[in-house]
PDB file of C-alpha atoms in Angstrom:
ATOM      1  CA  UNK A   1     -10.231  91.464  -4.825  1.00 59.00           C
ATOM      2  CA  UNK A   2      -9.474  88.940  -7.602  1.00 65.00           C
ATOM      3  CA  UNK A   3      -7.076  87.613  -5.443  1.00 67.00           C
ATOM      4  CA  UNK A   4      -9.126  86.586  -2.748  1.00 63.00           C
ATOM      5  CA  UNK A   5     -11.631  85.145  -4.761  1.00 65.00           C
ATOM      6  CA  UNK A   6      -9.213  82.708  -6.770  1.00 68.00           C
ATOM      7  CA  UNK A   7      -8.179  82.054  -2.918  1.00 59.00           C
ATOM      8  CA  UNK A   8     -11.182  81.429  -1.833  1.00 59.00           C
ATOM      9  CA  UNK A   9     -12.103  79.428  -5.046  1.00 62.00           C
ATOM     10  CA  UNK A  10      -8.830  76.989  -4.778  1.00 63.00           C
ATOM     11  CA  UNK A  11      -9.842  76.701  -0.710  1.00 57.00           C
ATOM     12  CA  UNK A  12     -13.330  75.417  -1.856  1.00 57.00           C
ATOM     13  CA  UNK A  13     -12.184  72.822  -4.737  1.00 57.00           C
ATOM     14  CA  UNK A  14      -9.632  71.936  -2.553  1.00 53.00           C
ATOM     15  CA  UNK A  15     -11.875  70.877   0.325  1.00 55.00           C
ATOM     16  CA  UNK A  16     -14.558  69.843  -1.589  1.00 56.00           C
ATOM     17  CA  UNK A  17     -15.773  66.307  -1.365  1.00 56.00           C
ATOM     18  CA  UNK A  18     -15.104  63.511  -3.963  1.00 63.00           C
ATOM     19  CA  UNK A  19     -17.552  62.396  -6.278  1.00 71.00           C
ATOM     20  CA  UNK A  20     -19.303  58.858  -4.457  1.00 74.00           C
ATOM     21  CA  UNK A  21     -20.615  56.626  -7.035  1.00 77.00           C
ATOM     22  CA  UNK A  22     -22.696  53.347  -6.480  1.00 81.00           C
ATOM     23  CA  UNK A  23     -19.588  50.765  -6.021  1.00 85.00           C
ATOM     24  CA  UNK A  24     -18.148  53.180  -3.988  1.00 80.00           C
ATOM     25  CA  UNK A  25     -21.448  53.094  -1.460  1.00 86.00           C
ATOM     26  CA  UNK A  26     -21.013  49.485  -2.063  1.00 90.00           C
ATOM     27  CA  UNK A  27     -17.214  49.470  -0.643  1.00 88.00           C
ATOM     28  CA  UNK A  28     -17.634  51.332   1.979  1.00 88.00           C
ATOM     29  CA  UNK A  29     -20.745  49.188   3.456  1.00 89.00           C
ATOM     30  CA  UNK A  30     -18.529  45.949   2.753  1.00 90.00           C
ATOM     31  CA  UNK A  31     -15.128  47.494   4.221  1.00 89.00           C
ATOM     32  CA  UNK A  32     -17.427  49.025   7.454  1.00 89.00           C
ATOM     33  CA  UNK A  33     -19.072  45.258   7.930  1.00 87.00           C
ATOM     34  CA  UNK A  34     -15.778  43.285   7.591  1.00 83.00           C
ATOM     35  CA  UNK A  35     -13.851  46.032  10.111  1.00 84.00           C
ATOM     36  CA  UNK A  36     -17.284  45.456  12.666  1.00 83.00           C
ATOM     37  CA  UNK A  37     -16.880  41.404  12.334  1.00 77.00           C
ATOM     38  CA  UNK A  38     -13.525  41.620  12.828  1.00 75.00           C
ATOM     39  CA  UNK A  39     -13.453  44.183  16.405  1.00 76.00           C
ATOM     40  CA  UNK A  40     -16.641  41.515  17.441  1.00 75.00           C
ATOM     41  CA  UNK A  41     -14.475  38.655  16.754  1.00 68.00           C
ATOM     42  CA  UNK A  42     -11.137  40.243  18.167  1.00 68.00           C
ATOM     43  CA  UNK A  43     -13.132  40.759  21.727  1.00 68.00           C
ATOM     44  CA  UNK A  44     -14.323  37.059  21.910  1.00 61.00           C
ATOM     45  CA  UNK A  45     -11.127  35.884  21.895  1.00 61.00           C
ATOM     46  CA  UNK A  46      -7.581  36.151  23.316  1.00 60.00           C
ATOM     47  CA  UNK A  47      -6.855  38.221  20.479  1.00 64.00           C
ATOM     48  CA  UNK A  48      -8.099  41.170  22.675  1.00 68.00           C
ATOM     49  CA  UNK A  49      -5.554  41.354  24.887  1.00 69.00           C
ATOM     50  CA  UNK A  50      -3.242  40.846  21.732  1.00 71.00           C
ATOM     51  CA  UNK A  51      -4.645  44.402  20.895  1.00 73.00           C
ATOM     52  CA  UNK A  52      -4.799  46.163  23.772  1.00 76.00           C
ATOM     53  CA  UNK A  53      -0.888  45.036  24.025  1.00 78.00           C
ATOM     54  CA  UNK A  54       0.010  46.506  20.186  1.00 78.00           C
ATOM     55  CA  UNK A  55      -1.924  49.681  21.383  1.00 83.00           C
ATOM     56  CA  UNK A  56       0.190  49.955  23.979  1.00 85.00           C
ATOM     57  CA  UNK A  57       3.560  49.299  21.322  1.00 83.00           C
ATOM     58  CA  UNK A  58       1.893  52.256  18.914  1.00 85.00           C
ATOM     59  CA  UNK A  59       1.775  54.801  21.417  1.00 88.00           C
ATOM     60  CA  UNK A  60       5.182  54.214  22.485  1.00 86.00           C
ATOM     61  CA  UNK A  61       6.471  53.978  18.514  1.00 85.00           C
ATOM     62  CA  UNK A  62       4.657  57.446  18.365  1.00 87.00           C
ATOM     63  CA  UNK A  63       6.376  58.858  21.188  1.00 85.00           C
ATOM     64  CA  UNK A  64       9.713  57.647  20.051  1.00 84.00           C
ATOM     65  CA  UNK A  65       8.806  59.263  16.691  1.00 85.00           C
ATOM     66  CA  UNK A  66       7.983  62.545  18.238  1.00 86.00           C
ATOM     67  CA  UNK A  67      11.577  62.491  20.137  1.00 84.00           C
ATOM     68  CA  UNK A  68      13.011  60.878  17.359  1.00 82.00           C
ATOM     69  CA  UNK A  69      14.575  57.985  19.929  1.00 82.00           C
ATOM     70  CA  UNK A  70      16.791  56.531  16.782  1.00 84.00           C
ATOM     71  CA  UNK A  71      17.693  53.243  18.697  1.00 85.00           C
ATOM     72  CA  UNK A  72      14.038  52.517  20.003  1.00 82.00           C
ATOM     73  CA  UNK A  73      12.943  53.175  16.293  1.00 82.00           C
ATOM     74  CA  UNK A  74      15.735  50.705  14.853  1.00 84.00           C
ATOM     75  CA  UNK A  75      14.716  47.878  17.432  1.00 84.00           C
ATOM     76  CA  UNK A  76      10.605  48.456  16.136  1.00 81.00           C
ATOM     77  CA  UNK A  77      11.211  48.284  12.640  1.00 81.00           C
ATOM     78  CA  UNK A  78      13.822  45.312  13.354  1.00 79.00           C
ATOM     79  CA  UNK A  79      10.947  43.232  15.218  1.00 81.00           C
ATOM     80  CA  UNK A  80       8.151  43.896  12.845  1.00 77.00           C
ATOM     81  CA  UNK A  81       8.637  41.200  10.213  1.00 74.00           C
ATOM     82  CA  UNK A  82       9.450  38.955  13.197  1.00 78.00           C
ATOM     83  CA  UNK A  83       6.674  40.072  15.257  1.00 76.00           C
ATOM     84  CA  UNK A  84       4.105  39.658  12.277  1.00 76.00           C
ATOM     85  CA  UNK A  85       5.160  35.534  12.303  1.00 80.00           C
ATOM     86  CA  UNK A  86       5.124  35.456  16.208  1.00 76.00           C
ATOM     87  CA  UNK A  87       1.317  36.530  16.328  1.00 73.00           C
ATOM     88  CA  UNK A  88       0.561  34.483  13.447  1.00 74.00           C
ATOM     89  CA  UNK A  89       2.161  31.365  15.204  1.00 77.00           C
ATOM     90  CA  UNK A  90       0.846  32.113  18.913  1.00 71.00           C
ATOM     91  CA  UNK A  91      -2.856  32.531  17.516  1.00 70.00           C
ATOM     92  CA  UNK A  92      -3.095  29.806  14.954  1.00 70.00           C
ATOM     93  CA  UNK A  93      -5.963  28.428  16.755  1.00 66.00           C
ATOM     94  CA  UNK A  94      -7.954  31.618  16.600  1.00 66.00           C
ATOM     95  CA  UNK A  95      -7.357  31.841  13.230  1.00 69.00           C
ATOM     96  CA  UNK A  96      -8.896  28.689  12.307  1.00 68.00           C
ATOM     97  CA  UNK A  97     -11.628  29.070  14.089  1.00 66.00           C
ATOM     98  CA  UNK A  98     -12.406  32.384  12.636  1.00 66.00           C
ATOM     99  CA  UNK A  99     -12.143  30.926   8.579  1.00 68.00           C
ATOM    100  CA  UNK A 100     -14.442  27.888  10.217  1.00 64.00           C
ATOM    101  CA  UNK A 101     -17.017  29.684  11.063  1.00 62.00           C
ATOM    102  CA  UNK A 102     -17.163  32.140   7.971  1.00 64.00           C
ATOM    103  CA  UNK A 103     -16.998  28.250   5.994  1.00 62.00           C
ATOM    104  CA  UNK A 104     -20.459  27.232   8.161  1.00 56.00           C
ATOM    105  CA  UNK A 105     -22.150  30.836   7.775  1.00 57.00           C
ATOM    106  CA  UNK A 106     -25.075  29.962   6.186  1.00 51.00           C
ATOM    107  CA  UNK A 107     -24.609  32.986   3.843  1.00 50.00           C
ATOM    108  CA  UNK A 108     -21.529  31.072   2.145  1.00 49.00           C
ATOM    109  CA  UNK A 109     -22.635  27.553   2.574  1.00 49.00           C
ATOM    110  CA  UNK A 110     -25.062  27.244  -0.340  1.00 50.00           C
ATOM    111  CA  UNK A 111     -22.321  29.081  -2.443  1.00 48.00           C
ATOM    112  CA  UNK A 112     -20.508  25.651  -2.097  1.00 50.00           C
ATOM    113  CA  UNK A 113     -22.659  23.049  -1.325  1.00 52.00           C
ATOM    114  CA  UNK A 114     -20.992  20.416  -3.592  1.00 48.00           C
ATOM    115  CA  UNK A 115     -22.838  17.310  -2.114  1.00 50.00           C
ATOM    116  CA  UNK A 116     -26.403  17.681  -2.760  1.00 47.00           C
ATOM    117  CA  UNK A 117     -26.477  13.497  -1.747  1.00 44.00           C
ATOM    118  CA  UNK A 118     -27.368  14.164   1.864  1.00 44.00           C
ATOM    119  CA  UNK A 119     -30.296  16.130   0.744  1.00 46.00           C
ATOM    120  CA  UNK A 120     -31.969  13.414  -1.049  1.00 47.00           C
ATOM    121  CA  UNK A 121     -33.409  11.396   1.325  1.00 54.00           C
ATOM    122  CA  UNK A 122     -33.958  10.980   5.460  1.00 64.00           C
ATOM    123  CA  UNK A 123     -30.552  10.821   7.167  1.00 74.00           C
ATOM    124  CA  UNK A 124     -31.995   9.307   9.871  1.00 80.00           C
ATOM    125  CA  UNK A 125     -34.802   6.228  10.155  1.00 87.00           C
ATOM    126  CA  UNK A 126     -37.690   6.456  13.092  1.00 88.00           C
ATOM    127  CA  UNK A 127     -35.677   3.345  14.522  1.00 91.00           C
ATOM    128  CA  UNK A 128     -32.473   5.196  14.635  1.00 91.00           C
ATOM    129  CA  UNK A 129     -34.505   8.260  16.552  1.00 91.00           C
ATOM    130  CA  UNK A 130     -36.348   6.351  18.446  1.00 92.00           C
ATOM    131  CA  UNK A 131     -33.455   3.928  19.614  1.00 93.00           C
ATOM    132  CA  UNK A 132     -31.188   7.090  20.100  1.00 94.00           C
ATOM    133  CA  UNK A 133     -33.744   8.638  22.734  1.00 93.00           C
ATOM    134  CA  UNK A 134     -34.347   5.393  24.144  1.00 94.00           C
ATOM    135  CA  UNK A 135     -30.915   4.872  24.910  1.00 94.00           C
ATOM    136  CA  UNK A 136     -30.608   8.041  25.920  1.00 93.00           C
ATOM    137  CA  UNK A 137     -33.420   8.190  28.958  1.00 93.00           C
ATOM    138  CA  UNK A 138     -32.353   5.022  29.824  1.00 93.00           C
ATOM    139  CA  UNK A 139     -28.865   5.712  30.666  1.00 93.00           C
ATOM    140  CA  UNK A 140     -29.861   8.965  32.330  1.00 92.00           C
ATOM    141  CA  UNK A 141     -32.933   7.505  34.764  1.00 92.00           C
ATOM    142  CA  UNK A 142     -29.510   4.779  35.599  1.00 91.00           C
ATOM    143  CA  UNK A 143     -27.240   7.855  35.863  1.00 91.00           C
ATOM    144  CA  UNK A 144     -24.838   6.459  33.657  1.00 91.00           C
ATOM    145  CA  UNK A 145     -22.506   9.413  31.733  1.00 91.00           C
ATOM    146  CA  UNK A 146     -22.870   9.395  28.179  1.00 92.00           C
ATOM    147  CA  UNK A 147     -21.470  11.465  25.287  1.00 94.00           C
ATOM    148  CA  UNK A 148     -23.385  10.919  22.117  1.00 94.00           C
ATOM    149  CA  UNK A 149     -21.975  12.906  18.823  1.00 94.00           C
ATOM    150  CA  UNK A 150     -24.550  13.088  15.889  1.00 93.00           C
ATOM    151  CA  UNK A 151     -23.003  13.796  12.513  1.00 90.00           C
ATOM    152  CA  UNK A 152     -24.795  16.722  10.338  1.00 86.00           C
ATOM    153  CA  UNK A 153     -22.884  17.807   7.156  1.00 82.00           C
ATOM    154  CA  UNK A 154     -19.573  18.719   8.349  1.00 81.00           C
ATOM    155  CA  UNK A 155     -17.495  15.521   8.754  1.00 83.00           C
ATOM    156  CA  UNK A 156     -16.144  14.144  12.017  1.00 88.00           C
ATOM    157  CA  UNK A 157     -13.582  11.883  10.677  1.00 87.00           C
ATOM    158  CA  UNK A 158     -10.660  13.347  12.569  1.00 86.00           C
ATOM    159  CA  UNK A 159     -12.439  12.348  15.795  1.00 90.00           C
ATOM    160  CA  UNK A 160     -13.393   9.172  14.478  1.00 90.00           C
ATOM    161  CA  UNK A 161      -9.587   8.279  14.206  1.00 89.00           C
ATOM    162  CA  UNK A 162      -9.141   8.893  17.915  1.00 90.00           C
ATOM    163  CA  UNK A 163     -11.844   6.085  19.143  1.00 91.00           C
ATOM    164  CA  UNK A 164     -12.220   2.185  18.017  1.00 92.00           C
ATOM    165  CA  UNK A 165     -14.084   1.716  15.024  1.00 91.00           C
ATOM    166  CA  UNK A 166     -17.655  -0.229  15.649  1.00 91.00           C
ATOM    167  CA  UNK A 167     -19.232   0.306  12.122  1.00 89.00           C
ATOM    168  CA  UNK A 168     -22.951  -1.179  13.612  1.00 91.00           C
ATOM    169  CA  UNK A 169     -26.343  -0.263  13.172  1.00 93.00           C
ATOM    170  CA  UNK A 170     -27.810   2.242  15.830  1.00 93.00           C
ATOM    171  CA  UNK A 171     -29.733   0.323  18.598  1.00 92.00           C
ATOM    172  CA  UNK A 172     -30.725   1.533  22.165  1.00 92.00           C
ATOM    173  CA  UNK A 173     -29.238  -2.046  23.439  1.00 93.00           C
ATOM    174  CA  UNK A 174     -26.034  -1.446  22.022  1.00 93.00           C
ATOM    175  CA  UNK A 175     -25.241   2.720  23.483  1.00 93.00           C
ATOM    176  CA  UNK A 176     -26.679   1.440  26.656  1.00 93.00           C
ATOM    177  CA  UNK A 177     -24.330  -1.083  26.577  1.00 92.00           C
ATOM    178  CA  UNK A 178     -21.309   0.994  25.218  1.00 92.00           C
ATOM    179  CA  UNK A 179     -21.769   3.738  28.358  1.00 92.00           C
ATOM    180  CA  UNK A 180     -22.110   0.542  30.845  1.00 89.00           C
ATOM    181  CA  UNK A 181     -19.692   0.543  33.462  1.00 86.00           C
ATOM    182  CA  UNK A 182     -16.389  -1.327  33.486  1.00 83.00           C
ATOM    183  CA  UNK A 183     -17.051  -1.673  30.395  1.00 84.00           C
ATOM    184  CA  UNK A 184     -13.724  -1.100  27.647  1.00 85.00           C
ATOM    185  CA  UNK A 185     -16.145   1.152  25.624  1.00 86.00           C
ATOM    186  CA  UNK A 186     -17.626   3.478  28.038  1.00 84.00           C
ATOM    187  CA  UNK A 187     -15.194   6.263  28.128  1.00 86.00           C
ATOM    188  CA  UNK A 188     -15.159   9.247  25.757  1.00 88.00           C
ATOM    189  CA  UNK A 189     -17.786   9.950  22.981  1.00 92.00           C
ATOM    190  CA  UNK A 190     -19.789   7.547  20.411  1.00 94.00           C
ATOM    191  CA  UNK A 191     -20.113   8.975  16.638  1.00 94.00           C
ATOM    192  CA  UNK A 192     -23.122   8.375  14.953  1.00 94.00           C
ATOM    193  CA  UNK A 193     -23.215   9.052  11.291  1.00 92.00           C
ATOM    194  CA  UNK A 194     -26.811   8.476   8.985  1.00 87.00           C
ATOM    195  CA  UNK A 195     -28.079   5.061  11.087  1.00 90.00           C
ATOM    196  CA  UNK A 196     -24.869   3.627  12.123  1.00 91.00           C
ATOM    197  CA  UNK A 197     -22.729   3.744  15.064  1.00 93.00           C
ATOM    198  CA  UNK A 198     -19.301   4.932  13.064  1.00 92.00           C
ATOM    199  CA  UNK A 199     -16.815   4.513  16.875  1.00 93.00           C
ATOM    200  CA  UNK A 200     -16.634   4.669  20.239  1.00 93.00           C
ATOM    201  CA  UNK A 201     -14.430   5.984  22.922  1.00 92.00           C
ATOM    202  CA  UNK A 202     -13.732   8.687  21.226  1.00 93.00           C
ATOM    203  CA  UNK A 203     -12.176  11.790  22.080  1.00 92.00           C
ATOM    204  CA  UNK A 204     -13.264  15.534  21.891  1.00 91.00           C
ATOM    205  CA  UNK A 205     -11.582  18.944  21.663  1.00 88.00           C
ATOM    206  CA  UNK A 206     -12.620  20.561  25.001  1.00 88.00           C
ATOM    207  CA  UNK A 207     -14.408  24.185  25.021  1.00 85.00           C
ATOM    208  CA  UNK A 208     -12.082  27.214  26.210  1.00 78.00           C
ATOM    209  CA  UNK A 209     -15.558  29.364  26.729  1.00 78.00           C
ATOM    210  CA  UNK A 210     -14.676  31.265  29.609  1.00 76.00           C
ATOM    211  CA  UNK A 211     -18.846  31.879  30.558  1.00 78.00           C
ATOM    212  CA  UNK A 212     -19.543  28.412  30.753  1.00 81.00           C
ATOM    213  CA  UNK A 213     -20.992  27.437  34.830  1.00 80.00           C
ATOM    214  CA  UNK A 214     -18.446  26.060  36.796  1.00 80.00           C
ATOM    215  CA  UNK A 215     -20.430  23.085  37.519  1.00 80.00           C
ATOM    216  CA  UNK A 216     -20.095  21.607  33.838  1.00 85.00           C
ATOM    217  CA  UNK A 217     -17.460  19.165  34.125  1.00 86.00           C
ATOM    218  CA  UNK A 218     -15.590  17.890  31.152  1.00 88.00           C
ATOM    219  CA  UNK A 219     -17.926  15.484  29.580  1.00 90.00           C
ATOM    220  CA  UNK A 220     -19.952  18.618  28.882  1.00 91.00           C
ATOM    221  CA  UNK A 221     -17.173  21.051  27.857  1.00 91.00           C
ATOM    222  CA  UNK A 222     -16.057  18.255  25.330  1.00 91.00           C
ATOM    223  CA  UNK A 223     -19.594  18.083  24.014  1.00 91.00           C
ATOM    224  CA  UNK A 224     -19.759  21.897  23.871  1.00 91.00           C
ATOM    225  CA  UNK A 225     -16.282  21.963  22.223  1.00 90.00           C
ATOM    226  CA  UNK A 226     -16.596  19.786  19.237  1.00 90.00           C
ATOM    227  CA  UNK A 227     -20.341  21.728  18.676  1.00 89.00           C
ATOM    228  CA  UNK A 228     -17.960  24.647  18.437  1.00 85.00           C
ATOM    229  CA  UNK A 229     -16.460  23.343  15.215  1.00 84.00           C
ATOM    230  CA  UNK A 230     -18.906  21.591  13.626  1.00 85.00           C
ATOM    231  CA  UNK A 231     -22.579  21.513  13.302  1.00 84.00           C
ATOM    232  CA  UNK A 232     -23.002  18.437  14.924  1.00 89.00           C
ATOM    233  CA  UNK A 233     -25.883  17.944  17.501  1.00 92.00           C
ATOM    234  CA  UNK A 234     -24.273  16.344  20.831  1.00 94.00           C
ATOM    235  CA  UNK A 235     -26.202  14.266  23.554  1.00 94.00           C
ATOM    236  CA  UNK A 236     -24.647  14.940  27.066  1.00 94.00           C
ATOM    237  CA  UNK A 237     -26.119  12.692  30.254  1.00 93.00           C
ATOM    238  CA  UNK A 238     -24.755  13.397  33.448  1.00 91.00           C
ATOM    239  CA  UNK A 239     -23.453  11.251  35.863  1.00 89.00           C
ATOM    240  CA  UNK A 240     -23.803  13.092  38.584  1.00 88.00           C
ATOM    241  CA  UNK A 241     -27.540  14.727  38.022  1.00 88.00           C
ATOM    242  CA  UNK A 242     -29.054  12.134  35.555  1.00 89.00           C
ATOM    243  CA  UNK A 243     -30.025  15.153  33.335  1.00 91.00           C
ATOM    244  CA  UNK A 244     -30.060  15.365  29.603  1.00 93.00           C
ATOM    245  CA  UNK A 245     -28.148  18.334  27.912  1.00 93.00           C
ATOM    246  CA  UNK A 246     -27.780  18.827  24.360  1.00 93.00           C
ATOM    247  CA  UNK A 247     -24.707  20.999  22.474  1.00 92.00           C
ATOM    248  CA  UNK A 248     -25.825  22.696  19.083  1.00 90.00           C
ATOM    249  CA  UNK A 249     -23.307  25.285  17.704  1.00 86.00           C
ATOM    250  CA  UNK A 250     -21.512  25.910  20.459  1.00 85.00           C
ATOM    251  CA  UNK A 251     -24.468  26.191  23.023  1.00 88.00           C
ATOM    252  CA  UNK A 252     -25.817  24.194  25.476  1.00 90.00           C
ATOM    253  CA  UNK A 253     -29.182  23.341  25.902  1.00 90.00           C
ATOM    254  CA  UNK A 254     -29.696  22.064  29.526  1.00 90.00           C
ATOM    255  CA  UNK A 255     -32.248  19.167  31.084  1.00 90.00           C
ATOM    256  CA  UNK A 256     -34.270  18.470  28.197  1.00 91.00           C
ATOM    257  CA  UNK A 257     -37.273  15.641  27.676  1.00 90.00           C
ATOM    258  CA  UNK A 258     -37.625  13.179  25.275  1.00 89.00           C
ATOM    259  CA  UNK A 259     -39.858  14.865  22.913  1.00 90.00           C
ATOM    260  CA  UNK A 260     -37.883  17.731  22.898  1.00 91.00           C
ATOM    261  CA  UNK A 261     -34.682  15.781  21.682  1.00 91.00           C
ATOM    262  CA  UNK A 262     -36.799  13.687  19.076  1.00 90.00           C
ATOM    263  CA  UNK A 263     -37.692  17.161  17.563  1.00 90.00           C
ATOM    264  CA  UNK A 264     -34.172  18.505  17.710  1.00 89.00           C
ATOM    265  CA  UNK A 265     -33.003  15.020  16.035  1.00 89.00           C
ATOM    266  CA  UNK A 266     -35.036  15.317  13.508  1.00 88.00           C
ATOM    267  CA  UNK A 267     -34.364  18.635  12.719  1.00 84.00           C
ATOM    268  CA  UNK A 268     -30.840  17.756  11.605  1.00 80.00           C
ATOM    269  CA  UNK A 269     -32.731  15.951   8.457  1.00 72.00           C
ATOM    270  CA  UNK A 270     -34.693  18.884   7.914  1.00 55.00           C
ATOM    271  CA  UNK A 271     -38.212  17.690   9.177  1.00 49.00           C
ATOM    272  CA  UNK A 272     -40.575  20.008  10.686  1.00 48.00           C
ATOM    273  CA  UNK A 273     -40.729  19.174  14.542  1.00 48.00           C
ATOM    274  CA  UNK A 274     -43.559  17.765  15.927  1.00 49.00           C
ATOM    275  CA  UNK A 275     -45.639  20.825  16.959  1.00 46.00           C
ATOM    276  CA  UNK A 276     -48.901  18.551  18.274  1.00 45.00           C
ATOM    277  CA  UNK A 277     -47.332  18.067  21.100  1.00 41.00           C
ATOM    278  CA  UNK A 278     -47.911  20.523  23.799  1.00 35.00           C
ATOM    279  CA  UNK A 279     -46.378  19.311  26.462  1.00 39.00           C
ATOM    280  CA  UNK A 280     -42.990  20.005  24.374  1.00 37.00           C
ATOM    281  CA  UNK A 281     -43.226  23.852  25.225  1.00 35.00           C
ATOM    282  CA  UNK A 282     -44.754  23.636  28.704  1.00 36.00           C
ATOM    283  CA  UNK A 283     -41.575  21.697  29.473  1.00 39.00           C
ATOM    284  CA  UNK A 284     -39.263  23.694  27.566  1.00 42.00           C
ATOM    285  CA  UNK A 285     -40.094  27.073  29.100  1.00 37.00           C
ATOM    286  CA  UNK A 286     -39.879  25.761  32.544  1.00 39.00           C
ATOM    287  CA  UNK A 287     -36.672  23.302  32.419  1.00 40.00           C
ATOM    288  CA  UNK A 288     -34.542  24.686  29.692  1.00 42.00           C
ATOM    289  CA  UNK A 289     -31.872  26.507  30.282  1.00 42.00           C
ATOM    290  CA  UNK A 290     -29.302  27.845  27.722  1.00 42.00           C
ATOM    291  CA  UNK A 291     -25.931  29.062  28.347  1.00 41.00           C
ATOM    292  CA  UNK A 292     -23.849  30.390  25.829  1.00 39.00           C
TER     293      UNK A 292
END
């Protein structure tokens, strides 16, 4: 009888459960959130298919393991440090854009908000909005393609480098005539930074969203891409349509009106939109369109 109870007393101390404190609660819910961003992340990208393939490699190391196949065991273990670099190398891209986006979550940006300079005072003037939407109508009632890239806090100096420097003040006369025809300025994207026109003809990193319509061409892909990456607002006109479309973090915002883009303009300075205005959300509801 004493037997079986020291049995059945080592059986229950032996199964029983660890002692959970607080930090360990606190572990768990940070290891259980940064295993869910990652799977979310992993199945937005070509990563997926990445691990459905090493899936496919475990189950067949396991089954080698089970028959103990020595020479498909030696070639795995051989390939492993190599395979580690491969994936690295093949999905740099991914990988960047992953540590990008945790660097603009707004949980982390006021962690390391440095530059407090921006926040000081309008980035934009009523001339520079007013000129920008202008410019903007304008070109579209002519159906002339535009692609007009507003600078927020991330900088867009690397795309900058790509186009001709112009270093001018914004005007409506001078992106109407920058998108004119013939013209040695009017292809690829203008930069505006604060109330100056930073370059021209410059170009874009084009958006590999696979659920974009098929009917975007690549002025709006390129707008869409370099939303993607930073949080810059981008002005799309068609050529083809006339219509105004606007990129914002990596969506696109489709036929919009004027007051609607003056809002959205002025949101990038942190002013409250312009909610007297009516009209804004009768035409909103019926006209906009967002795809992701």
């Amino acid at each position: 009888m004493k037997t079986i109870i020291s049995f059945l007393k080592d059986y229950i101390s032996w199964n029983s459960l660890p002692k959970i404190g607080f930090t360990d609660i606190i572990e768990i819910l940070i290891l259980t959130f940064v295993i869910y961003s990652v799977i979310v992340w992993v199945k937005q990208t070509r990563a997926w298919i990445l691990v459905k393939g090493l899936i496919v490699l475990l189950i067949l190391w396991l089954f080698a393991s089970i028959l103990n196949l020595s020479v498909i065991l030696w070639i795995f273990y051989k390939c492993l440090n190599v395979g580690i670099i491969a994936v690295i190398i093949v999905f740099q891209p991914e990988f960047r854009k992953a540590l990008e986006q945790l660097g603009q979550n707004h949980l982390v940006t006021p962690l390391f908000n440095f530059n407090d300079s921006k926040d000081k005072g309008d980035r934009f003037s009523e001339k520079t909005v007013s000129d920008i939407v202008k410019a903007t109508f304008e070109l579209a009632k002519a159906k002339t393609g535009a692609l007009i890239v507003i600078e927020k806090e991330l900088s867009l100096m690397e795309f900058e480098k790509t186009g001709i420097a112009i270093d001018s003040l914004v005007s409506s006369q001078l992106l109407i005539n920058i998108f004119e025809h013939n013209t040695p300025l009017h292809d690829g994207a203008v930069i505006i930074k604060g109330n100056r026109v930073a370059a021209a003809t410059c170009y874009l990193p084009l958006s590999d969203n696979m659920h974009l319509s098929k009917e975007l061409g690549t002025r709006h892909r390129a707008g869409i891409g370099v939303s993607e990456i930073t949080d810059c607002l981008t002005i799309i006109v068609s050529e083809e349509t006339g219509k105004v479309s606007i990129a914002t973090g990596g969506s696109l915002i489709r036929n919009v009106d004027g007051d609607y883009l003056r809002n959205k303009i002025l949101s990038l300075q942190n002013k409250a939109p312009d909610t007297k205005k009516i009209k804004l959300w009768k035409g909103r509801s019926k006209s906009e369109r967002e795809a992701d």
